[in-house]
PDB file of C-alpha atoms and ligand atoms in Angstrom:
ATOM      1  CA  UNK A   1      -0.124   0.305  -0.374  1.00 49.00           C
ATOM      2  CA  UNK A   2       2.579   2.651   0.784  1.00 48.00           C
ATOM      3  CA  UNK A   3       4.500   2.156  -2.287  1.00 56.00           C
ATOM      4  CA  UNK A   4       1.340   1.906  -4.899  1.00 81.00           C
ATOM      5  CA  UNK A   5       0.880   4.727  -7.498  1.00 94.00           C
ATOM      6  CA  UNK A   6      -2.110   7.107  -6.628  1.00 97.00           C
ATOM      7  CA  UNK A   7      -4.029   6.550  -9.977  1.00 98.00           C
ATOM      8  CA  UNK A   8      -5.379   9.745 -10.833  1.00 98.00           C
ATOM      9  CA  UNK A   9      -9.231   9.734 -12.730  1.00 98.00           C
ATOM     10  CA  UNK A  10     -10.053  11.627 -15.664  1.00 98.00           C
ATOM     11  CA  UNK A  11     -13.429  13.725 -16.047  1.00 98.00           C
ATOM     12  CA  UNK A  12     -14.911  10.950 -17.495  1.00 98.00           C
ATOM     13  CA  UNK A  13     -14.156   8.870 -14.733  1.00 98.00           C
ATOM     14  CA  UNK A  14     -15.157  11.408 -12.183  1.00 98.00           C
ATOM     15  CA  UNK A  15     -18.271  11.477 -13.970  1.00 98.00           C
ATOM     16  CA  UNK A  16     -18.622   6.890 -13.389  1.00 98.00           C
ATOM     17  CA  UNK A  17     -17.792   8.353  -9.756  1.00 98.00           C
ATOM     18  CA  UNK A  18     -20.079  10.765  -9.366  1.00 98.00           C
ATOM     19  CA  UNK A  19     -23.198   8.205 -10.521  1.00 98.00           C
ATOM     20  CA  UNK A  20     -22.547   5.608  -7.695  1.00 98.00           C
ATOM     21  CA  UNK A  21     -21.539   8.539  -5.183  1.00 99.00           C
ATOM     22  CA  UNK A  22     -24.738   9.658  -5.737  1.00 98.00           C
ATOM     23  CA  UNK A  23     -26.671   6.583  -5.773  1.00 99.00           C
ATOM     24  CA  UNK A  24     -24.281   5.809  -2.369  1.00 99.00           C
ATOM     25  CA  UNK A  25     -26.369   8.614  -0.298  1.00 99.00           C
ATOM     26  CA  UNK A  26     -29.787   7.898  -2.096  1.00 98.00           C
ATOM     27  CA  UNK A  27     -29.316   4.262  -0.850  1.00 99.00           C
ATOM     28  CA  UNK A  28     -28.613   5.912   2.604  1.00 99.00           C
ATOM     29  CA  UNK A  29     -31.779   8.705   2.304  1.00 98.00           C
ATOM     30  CA  UNK A  30     -33.750   5.336   1.448  1.00 98.00           C
ATOM     31  CA  UNK A  31     -32.555   3.855   4.552  1.00 99.00           C
ATOM     32  CA  UNK A  32     -32.641   6.743   6.899  1.00 98.00           C
ATOM     33  CA  UNK A  33     -36.263   6.457   7.659  1.00 98.00           C
ATOM     34  CA  UNK A  34     -36.427   2.905   8.565  1.00 98.00           C
ATOM     35  CA  UNK A  35     -33.926   3.102  11.574  1.00 98.00           C
ATOM     36  CA  UNK A  36     -37.012   3.277  14.747  1.00 98.00           C
ATOM     37  CA  UNK A  37     -36.974   1.248  17.236  1.00 98.00           C
ATOM     38  CA  UNK A  38     -37.700  -2.454  17.107  1.00 98.00           C
ATOM     39  CA  UNK A  39     -36.379  -2.269  13.769  1.00 98.00           C
ATOM     40  CA  UNK A  40     -33.184  -5.053  12.671  1.00 99.00           C
ATOM     41  CA  UNK A  41     -30.260  -4.698  11.397  1.00 99.00           C
ATOM     42  CA  UNK A  42     -30.146  -7.339   8.692  1.00 99.00           C
ATOM     43  CA  UNK A  43     -33.828  -5.528   7.808  1.00 99.00           C
ATOM     44  CA  UNK A  44     -31.915  -2.472   7.179  1.00 99.00           C
ATOM     45  CA  UNK A  45     -29.780  -4.630   5.490  1.00 99.00           C
ATOM     46  CA  UNK A  46     -31.704  -6.555   2.736  1.00 99.00           C
ATOM     47  CA  UNK A  47     -33.838  -4.001   2.214  1.00 99.00           C
ATOM     48  CA  UNK A  48     -29.982  -1.985   1.622  1.00 99.00           C
ATOM     49  CA  UNK A  49     -29.890  -4.741  -1.166  1.00 99.00           C
ATOM     50  CA  UNK A  50     -33.315  -4.973  -3.219  1.00 99.00           C
ATOM     51  CA  UNK A  51     -33.147  -1.636  -3.689  1.00 99.00           C
ATOM     52  CA  UNK A  52     -29.718  -2.192  -4.448  1.00 99.00           C
ATOM     53  CA  UNK A  53     -29.909  -4.624  -7.096  1.00 99.00           C
ATOM     54  CA  UNK A  54     -32.878  -3.069  -8.345  1.00 98.00           C
ATOM     55  CA  UNK A  55     -31.208  -0.058 -10.058  1.00 98.00           C
ATOM     56  CA  UNK A  56     -28.883  -2.698 -11.726  1.00 98.00           C
ATOM     57  CA  UNK A  57     -26.106  -1.978  -9.185  1.00 99.00           C
ATOM     58  CA  UNK A  58     -23.742  -4.536  -6.885  1.00 99.00           C
ATOM     59  CA  UNK A  59     -22.758  -4.521  -2.948  1.00 99.00           C
ATOM     60  CA  UNK A  60     -20.208  -4.349  -3.000  1.00 99.00           C
ATOM     61  CA  UNK A  61     -19.141  -5.726   0.926  1.00 99.00           C
ATOM     62  CA  UNK A  62     -20.966  -8.621   0.236  1.00 99.00           C
ATOM     63  CA  UNK A  63     -18.603 -11.471  -0.004  1.00 98.00           C
ATOM     64  CA  UNK A  64     -15.663  -8.856   0.051  1.00 98.00           C
ATOM     65  CA  UNK A  65     -12.367 -10.077   1.995  1.00 98.00           C
ATOM     66  CA  UNK A  66     -15.122 -12.875   2.706  1.00 98.00           C
ATOM     67  CA  UNK A  67     -17.774 -10.161   4.600  1.00 99.00           C
ATOM     68  CA  UNK A  68     -20.667 -11.958   4.956  1.00 98.00           C
ATOM     69  CA  UNK A  69     -24.265  -8.530   4.233  1.00 99.00           C
ATOM     70  CA  UNK A  70     -23.890  -6.016   2.023  1.00 99.00           C
ATOM     71  CA  UNK A  71     -23.508  -3.340   4.118  1.00 99.00           C
ATOM     72  CA  UNK A  72     -22.149  -2.051   7.483  1.00 99.00           C
ATOM     73  CA  UNK A  73     -24.363  -1.756  10.171  1.00 99.00           C
ATOM     74  CA  UNK A  74     -22.317  -0.592  13.500  1.00 99.00           C
ATOM     75  CA  UNK A  75     -24.472   0.210  16.643  1.00 99.00           C
ATOM     76  CA  UNK A  76     -23.292   2.331  20.289  1.00 99.00           C
ATOM     77  CA  UNK A  77     -19.502   1.218  20.963  1.00 99.00           C
ATOM     78  CA  UNK A  78     -19.253  -0.080  17.622  1.00 99.00           C
ATOM     79  CA  UNK A  79     -17.206   1.575  15.778  1.00 99.00           C
ATOM     80  CA  UNK A  80     -17.288  -0.067  12.225  1.00 99.00           C
ATOM     81  CA  UNK A  81     -17.862  -3.412  10.155  1.00 99.00           C
ATOM     82  CA  UNK A  82     -20.472  -4.273  12.432  1.00 99.00           C
ATOM     83  CA  UNK A  83     -22.261  -7.447  10.520  1.00 99.00           C
ATOM     84  CA  UNK A  84     -25.941  -6.916   9.703  1.00 99.00           C
ATOM     85  CA  UNK A  85     -28.200  -9.788  11.838  1.00 98.00           C
ATOM     86  CA  UNK A  86     -31.990 -10.652  12.790  1.00 98.00           C
ATOM     87  CA  UNK A  87     -31.190 -11.175  16.405  1.00 98.00           C
ATOM     88  CA  UNK A  88     -30.211  -6.947  17.278  1.00 98.00           C
ATOM     89  CA  UNK A  89     -32.627  -5.034  17.683  1.00 98.00           C
ATOM     90  CA  UNK A  90     -32.814  -1.273  17.086  1.00 99.00           C
ATOM     91  CA  UNK A  91     -33.644   0.407  20.692  1.00 98.00           C
ATOM     92  CA  UNK A  92     -34.527   4.027  21.606  1.00 98.00           C
ATOM     93  CA  UNK A  93     -31.362   6.040  22.184  1.00 98.00           C
ATOM     94  CA  UNK A  94     -28.281   3.774  19.914  1.00 99.00           C
ATOM     95  CA  UNK A  95     -26.321   5.416  17.227  1.00 99.00           C
ATOM     96  CA  UNK A  96     -26.012   3.261  14.567  1.00 99.00           C
ATOM     97  CA  UNK A  97     -23.863   4.336  11.731  1.00 99.00           C
ATOM     98  CA  UNK A  98     -24.902   2.839   8.162  1.00 99.00           C
ATOM     99  CA  UNK A  99     -21.649   2.811   5.824  1.00 99.00           C
ATOM    100  CA  UNK A 100     -23.131   1.513   2.021  1.00 99.00           C
ATOM    101  CA  UNK A 101     -21.153   1.105  -1.202  1.00 99.00           C
ATOM    102  CA  UNK A 102     -22.851   0.056  -4.339  1.00 99.00           C
ATOM    103  CA  UNK A 103     -20.620  -0.438  -7.609  1.00 99.00           C
ATOM    104  CA  UNK A 104     -22.359   0.703 -10.241  1.00 99.00           C
ATOM    105  CA  UNK A 105     -21.352   0.647 -14.044  1.00 98.00           C
ATOM    106  CA  UNK A 106     -17.842  -1.022 -11.693  1.00 98.00           C
ATOM    107  CA  UNK A 107     -17.393   2.101 -10.080  1.00 99.00           C
ATOM    108  CA  UNK A 108     -17.985   2.381  -5.875  1.00 98.00           C
ATOM    109  CA  UNK A 109     -20.638   4.767  -4.494  1.00 99.00           C
ATOM    110  CA  UNK A 110     -18.867   4.698  -0.544  1.00 99.00           C
ATOM    111  CA  UNK A 111     -20.763   7.090   2.482  1.00 99.00           C
ATOM    112  CA  UNK A 112     -22.155   6.516   5.701  1.00 99.00           C
ATOM    113  CA  UNK A 113     -23.943   8.414   8.239  1.00 99.00           C
ATOM    114  CA  UNK A 114     -24.405   7.366  12.641  1.00 99.00           C
ATOM    115  CA  UNK A 115     -28.141   8.012  12.717  1.00 99.00           C
ATOM    116  CA  UNK A 116     -30.053   8.394  15.994  1.00 98.00           C
ATOM    117  CA  UNK A 117     -32.764   5.786  17.065  1.00 98.00           C
ATOM    118  CA  UNK A 118     -34.958   6.827  18.581  1.00 98.00           C
ATOM    119  CA  UNK A 119     -33.835  10.316  21.748  1.00 97.00           C
ATOM    120  CA  UNK A 120     -30.305  10.489  22.270  1.00 98.00           C
ATOM    121  CA  UNK A 121     -28.679  10.887  25.072  1.00 98.00           C
ATOM    122  CA  UNK A 122     -26.849  14.778  25.962  1.00 98.00           C
ATOM    123  CA  UNK A 123     -23.117  12.525  24.304  1.00 98.00           C
ATOM    124  CA  UNK A 124     -24.323  10.674  21.977  1.00 99.00           C
ATOM    125  CA  UNK A 125     -25.530  13.773  20.399  1.00 99.00           C
ATOM    126  CA  UNK A 126     -22.280  15.106  20.817  1.00 99.00           C
ATOM    127  CA  UNK A 127     -20.042  12.765  19.491  1.00 99.00           C
ATOM    128  CA  UNK A 128     -21.847  12.461  16.238  1.00 99.00           C
ATOM    129  CA  UNK A 129     -22.571  16.387  15.581  1.00 99.00           C
ATOM    130  CA  UNK A 130     -18.653  16.969  16.671  1.00 99.00           C
ATOM    131  CA  UNK A 131     -18.050  13.422  13.966  1.00 99.00           C
ATOM    132  CA  UNK A 132     -19.837  14.901  11.887  1.00 99.00           C
ATOM    133  CA  UNK A 133     -17.603  18.357  11.960  1.00 99.00           C
ATOM    134  CA  UNK A 134     -14.917  16.414  11.316  1.00 99.00           C
ATOM    135  CA  UNK A 135     -16.009  15.531   8.070  1.00 99.00           C
ATOM    136  CA  UNK A 136     -17.046  19.108   6.782  1.00 99.00           C
ATOM    137  CA  UNK A 137     -13.561  20.021   8.531  1.00 99.00           C
ATOM    138  CA  UNK A 138     -11.586  16.884   6.725  1.00 99.00           C
ATOM    139  CA  UNK A 139     -13.004  17.837   3.162  1.00 99.00           C
ATOM    140  CA  UNK A 140     -13.127  22.064   3.301  1.00 99.00           C
ATOM    141  CA  UNK A 141      -9.030  20.669   2.680  1.00 99.00           C
ATOM    142  CA  UNK A 142      -8.717  19.302   0.320  1.00 99.00           C
ATOM    143  CA  UNK A 143      -7.146  21.038  -2.474  1.00 98.00           C
ATOM    144  CA  UNK A 144      -4.399  20.839  -5.352  1.00 98.00           C
ATOM    145  CA  UNK A 145      -1.775  20.946  -3.455  1.00 98.00           C
ATOM    146  CA  UNK A 146      -2.815  20.754  -0.122  1.00 98.00           C
ATOM    147  CA  UNK A 147      -1.450  17.662   1.882  1.00 98.00           C
ATOM    148  CA  UNK A 148      -2.946  14.353   3.012  1.00 98.00           C
ATOM    149  CA  UNK A 149      -1.608  15.736   7.009  1.00 98.00           C
ATOM    150  CA  UNK A 150      -3.377  18.731   6.515  1.00 99.00           C
ATOM    151  CA  UNK A 151      -6.979  17.151   6.393  1.00 99.00           C
ATOM    152  CA  UNK A 152      -6.084  14.576   9.630  1.00 98.00           C
ATOM    153  CA  UNK A 153      -4.706  17.616  11.475  1.00 99.00           C
ATOM    154  CA  UNK A 154      -8.181  19.362  10.790  1.00 99.00           C
ATOM    155  CA  UNK A 155     -10.094  16.216  12.234  1.00 99.00           C
ATOM    156  CA  UNK A 156      -7.746  15.488  14.734  1.00 99.00           C
ATOM    157  CA  UNK A 157      -7.727  19.305  16.678  1.00 99.00           C
ATOM    158  CA  UNK A 158     -11.314  19.635  16.065  1.00 99.00           C
ATOM    159  CA  UNK A 159     -12.408  15.571  17.894  1.00 99.00           C
ATOM    160  CA  UNK A 160      -9.097  16.298  21.205  1.00 99.00           C
ATOM    161  CA  UNK A 161     -10.537  20.053  20.820  1.00 99.00           C
ATOM    162  CA  UNK A 162     -14.482  18.054  22.121  1.00 99.00           C
ATOM    163  CA  UNK A 163     -12.580  16.063  24.753  1.00 99.00           C
ATOM    164  CA  UNK A 164     -13.117  13.356  22.362  1.00 99.00           C
ATOM    165  CA  UNK A 165     -10.363  10.688  20.481  1.00 99.00           C
ATOM    166  CA  UNK A 166      -9.733   9.654  16.438  1.00 99.00           C
ATOM    167  CA  UNK A 167      -9.436   5.649  16.023  1.00 99.00           C
ATOM    168  CA  UNK A 168      -5.663   5.336  14.558  1.00 98.00           C
ATOM    169  CA  UNK A 169      -6.613   1.482  12.847  1.00 98.00           C
ATOM    170  CA  UNK A 170      -8.826   2.345   9.956  1.00 98.00           C
ATOM    171  CA  UNK A 171      -8.051   5.471   8.428  1.00 98.00           C
ATOM    172  CA  UNK A 172      -9.530   6.897   4.456  1.00 98.00           C
ATOM    173  CA  UNK A 173      -8.982   5.054   1.174  1.00 98.00           C
ATOM    174  CA  UNK A 174      -8.317   5.432  -2.687  1.00 98.00           C
ATOM    175  CA  UNK A 175     -11.037   4.418  -4.562  1.00 98.00           C
ATOM    176  CA  UNK A 176     -12.145   3.805  -7.404  1.00 98.00           C
ATOM    177  CA  UNK A 177     -12.893   0.701 -10.105  1.00 98.00           C
ATOM    178  CA  UNK A 178     -11.131  -0.492  -7.050  1.00 98.00           C
ATOM    179  CA  UNK A 179     -13.163  -0.215  -3.588  1.00 98.00           C
ATOM    180  CA  UNK A 180      -9.867   0.195  -1.475  1.00 98.00           C
ATOM    181  CA  UNK A 181      -6.735   1.290  -2.728  1.00 98.00           C
ATOM    182  CA  UNK A 182      -3.433   4.923  -3.127  1.00 98.00           C
ATOM    183  CA  UNK A 183      -3.888   6.703  -0.907  1.00 98.00           C
ATOM    184  CA  UNK A 184      -4.609   5.989   3.181  1.00 98.00           C
ATOM    185  CA  UNK A 185      -5.899   9.561   4.389  1.00 98.00           C
ATOM    186  CA  UNK A 186      -5.269   8.989   8.916  1.00 98.00           C
ATOM    187  CA  UNK A 187      -8.069  11.016  10.659  1.00 98.00           C
ATOM    188  CA  UNK A 188      -5.059  12.209  13.019  1.00 98.00           C
ATOM    189  CA  UNK A 189      -1.578  13.978  11.960  1.00 98.00           C
ATOM    190  CA  UNK A 190       0.919  16.831  10.783  1.00 98.00           C
ATOM    191  CA  UNK A 191      -0.123  19.780   9.047  1.00 98.00           C
ATOM    192  CA  UNK A 192       2.532  19.803   6.267  1.00 98.00           C
ATOM    193  CA  UNK A 193       3.021  16.627   6.127  1.00 98.00           C
ATOM    194  CA  UNK A 194       2.408  13.005   3.836  1.00 98.00           C
ATOM    195  CA  UNK A 195       1.555  13.609   0.313  1.00 97.00           C
ATOM    196  CA  UNK A 196       0.074  16.372  -1.910  1.00 98.00           C
ATOM    197  CA  UNK A 197      -2.595  16.433  -2.909  1.00 98.00           C
ATOM    198  CA  UNK A 198      -2.670  16.863  -7.112  1.00 98.00           C
ATOM    199  CA  UNK A 199      -5.930  16.911  -9.739  1.00 98.00           C
ATOM    200  CA  UNK A 200      -7.908  13.366 -10.068  1.00 98.00           C
ATOM    201  CA  UNK A 201      -7.463  12.183  -6.746  1.00 98.00           C
ATOM    202  CA  UNK A 202     -10.264  10.526  -5.119  1.00 98.00           C
ATOM    203  CA  UNK A 203     -10.154   8.951  -1.813  1.00 99.00           C
ATOM    204  CA  UNK A 204     -12.718   9.022   0.953  1.00 99.00           C
ATOM    205  CA  UNK A 205     -12.428  10.715   4.826  1.00 99.00           C
ATOM    206  CA  UNK A 206     -14.328   8.362   7.198  1.00 99.00           C
ATOM    207  CA  UNK A 207     -13.710  10.250  10.753  1.00 99.00           C
ATOM    208  CA  UNK A 208     -14.644   7.681  13.562  1.00 99.00           C
ATOM    209  CA  UNK A 209     -14.675   9.497  16.606  1.00 99.00           C
ATOM    210  CA  UNK A 210     -14.729   7.563  19.725  1.00 99.00           C
ATOM    211  CA  UNK A 211     -15.586   8.972  22.993  1.00 99.00           C
ATOM    212  CA  UNK A 212     -13.599   7.775  25.210  1.00 99.00           C
ATOM    213  CA  UNK A 213      -9.811   5.490  24.271  1.00 99.00           C
ATOM    214  CA  UNK A 214      -9.375   5.625  20.687  1.00 98.00           C
ATOM    215  CA  UNK A 215      -8.469   2.376  21.068  1.00 98.00           C
ATOM    216  CA  UNK A 216     -10.142  -1.076  18.720  1.00 98.00           C
ATOM    217  CA  UNK A 217     -10.947  -4.702  19.571  1.00 98.00           C
ATOM    218  CA  UNK A 218     -11.821  -6.350  16.638  1.00 98.00           C
ATOM    219  CA  UNK A 219     -14.510  -9.515  17.486  1.00 98.00           C
ATOM    220  CA  UNK A 220     -13.884 -13.145  16.801  1.00 98.00           C
ATOM    221  CA  UNK A 221     -15.889 -12.525  13.425  1.00 98.00           C
ATOM    222  CA  UNK A 222     -12.920 -11.639  12.425  1.00 98.00           C
ATOM    223  CA  UNK A 223     -14.734  -7.885  11.797  1.00 98.00           C
ATOM    224  CA  UNK A 224     -16.447  -5.938  14.181  1.00 99.00           C
ATOM    225  CA  UNK A 225     -14.180  -3.362  15.750  1.00 99.00           C
ATOM    226  CA  UNK A 226     -15.685  -1.656  18.740  1.00 99.00           C
ATOM    227  CA  UNK A 227     -14.046   0.070  21.519  1.00 99.00           C
ATOM    228  CA  UNK A 228     -11.697  -0.870  23.815  1.00 98.00           C
ATOM    229  CA  UNK A 229     -13.548   0.176  27.348  1.00 99.00           C
ATOM    230  CA  UNK A 230     -16.881  -0.067  25.160  1.00 99.00           C
ATOM    231  CA  UNK A 231     -17.706   3.784  25.180  1.00 99.00           C
ATOM    232  CA  UNK A 232     -19.281   4.857  22.622  1.00 99.00           C
ATOM    233  CA  UNK A 233     -17.659   5.418  18.729  1.00 99.00           C
ATOM    234  CA  UNK A 234     -19.118   7.571  15.088  1.00 99.00           C
ATOM    235  CA  UNK A 235     -18.590   7.740  12.595  1.00 99.00           C
ATOM    236  CA  UNK A 236     -19.633   9.982   8.927  1.00 99.00           C
ATOM    237  CA  UNK A 237     -17.562   8.933   5.310  1.00 99.00           C
ATOM    238  CA  UNK A 238     -18.506  10.209   1.588  1.00 99.00           C
ATOM    239  CA  UNK A 239     -15.950  10.135  -1.217  1.00 99.00           C
ATOM    240  CA  UNK A 240     -14.381  12.955  -2.816  1.00 98.00           C
ATOM    241  CA  UNK A 241     -12.214  13.968  -5.905  1.00 99.00           C
ATOM    242  CA  UNK A 242     -10.072  16.740  -5.585  1.00 99.00           C
ATOM    243  CA  UNK A 243     -11.117  19.215  -8.926  1.00 98.00           C
ATOM    244  CA  UNK A 244      -8.501  22.299  -9.709  1.00 98.00           C
ATOM    245  CA  UNK A 245     -10.613  24.618  -8.250  1.00 96.00           C
ATOM    246  CA  UNK A 246     -10.523  22.199  -4.774  1.00 98.00           C
ATOM    247  CA  UNK A 247     -12.493  19.714  -3.821  1.00 98.00           C
ATOM    248  CA  UNK A 248     -16.533  18.010  -4.908  1.00 98.00           C
ATOM    249  CA  UNK A 249     -17.874  15.861  -3.058  1.00 98.00           C
ATOM    250  CA  UNK A 250     -19.569  13.000  -5.329  1.00 98.00           C
ATOM    251  CA  UNK A 251     -21.774  11.298  -2.377  1.00 99.00           C
ATOM    252  CA  UNK A 252     -24.147  13.507  -2.478  1.00 98.00           C
ATOM    253  CA  UNK A 253     -28.454  12.514  -3.515  1.00 98.00           C
ATOM    254  CA  UNK A 254     -28.582  15.176  -5.851  1.00 93.00           C
ATOM    255  CA  UNK A 255     -26.011  17.880  -7.565  1.00 73.00           C
TER     256      UNK A 255
HETATM  257  N1  LIG B   1     -17.362   0.751   3.671  1.00 80.31           N
HETATM  258  C1  LIG B   1     -16.205  -0.039   4.154  1.00 80.31           C
HETATM  259  C2  LIG B   1     -15.405   1.719   3.921  1.00 80.31           C
HETATM  260  O1  LIG B   1     -15.765   2.834   4.520  1.00 80.31           O
HETATM  261  C3  LIG B   1     -15.628  -1.081   4.301  1.00 80.31           C
HETATM  262  C4  LIG B   1     -15.979  -2.240   4.352  1.00 80.31           C
HETATM  263  S1  LIG B   1     -15.560  -3.227   3.763  1.00 80.31           S
HETATM  264  C5  LIG B   1     -16.276  -4.606   4.186  1.00 80.31           C
HETATM  265  O2  LIG B   1     -14.679   1.390   3.939  1.00 80.31           O
HETATM  266  F1  LIG B   1     -16.332  -5.651   3.867  1.00 80.31           F
HETATM  267  F2  LIG B   1     -16.492  -4.845   5.339  1.00 80.31           F
HETATM  268  F3  LIG B   1     -18.112  -4.279   3.931  1.00 80.31           F
HETATM  269 CO1  LIG B   2     -14.640   3.797   3.337  1.00 80.31          CO
HETATM  270 CO1  LIG B   3     -17.268   3.558   3.726  1.00 80.31          CO
END
């Protein structure tokens, strides 16, 4: 990964990424009303799979390195890669990240949001709001000539100023016809460090921000990553392109 070269996408390829990204955002919009107490994460998964197929797309997570379902559903202390399950029922006060990646005409659109189930606790509300703002601030750093470290620094500064921590074990990634490729985009770091951003780079920014420690443990299922202290974790993700003038978010439901 470290020595892998970064692909620069043409305008035509970025248009394909825009179409996949739009579909991904529309899928989250479609799933959002299902996020209510009493619903299982498997029901959300199955509706996502059905909708994706109806649009002529494929779910990238399904079968990816053996991942068994079509989306990731990560509740409360789950940082990422939660596996949808019929026995896992949403309860009032939960937070749940839904992470979707449809493949449309060969190109991936990768986006996630954290939703409230019913009424959140004050700390859950603050964590989710800070995490979304971390993504916004990370994106705001992106333009040709900026550095990868500028993105992580902006995110880390805002998260830590609010008393939260930044997950280290999972990072943003280059994305195109390949789900995960160079460059890696840490959500922590130093301004002026790391690779220089160039027009045509396409990657995700997907900060995972924790209430307590940043440390993670992966469960025996080989996927589910949880916080070591079992406190809350939130995440938001967009797929973005570096443009001549700055940045374009590709995972928006409409232009
Ligand atoms: N969508 C996740 C990401 O943001 C990756 C999920 S891989 C899976 O990179 F196999 F867990 F689905
Ligand atoms: Co991603
Ligand atoms: Co994702």
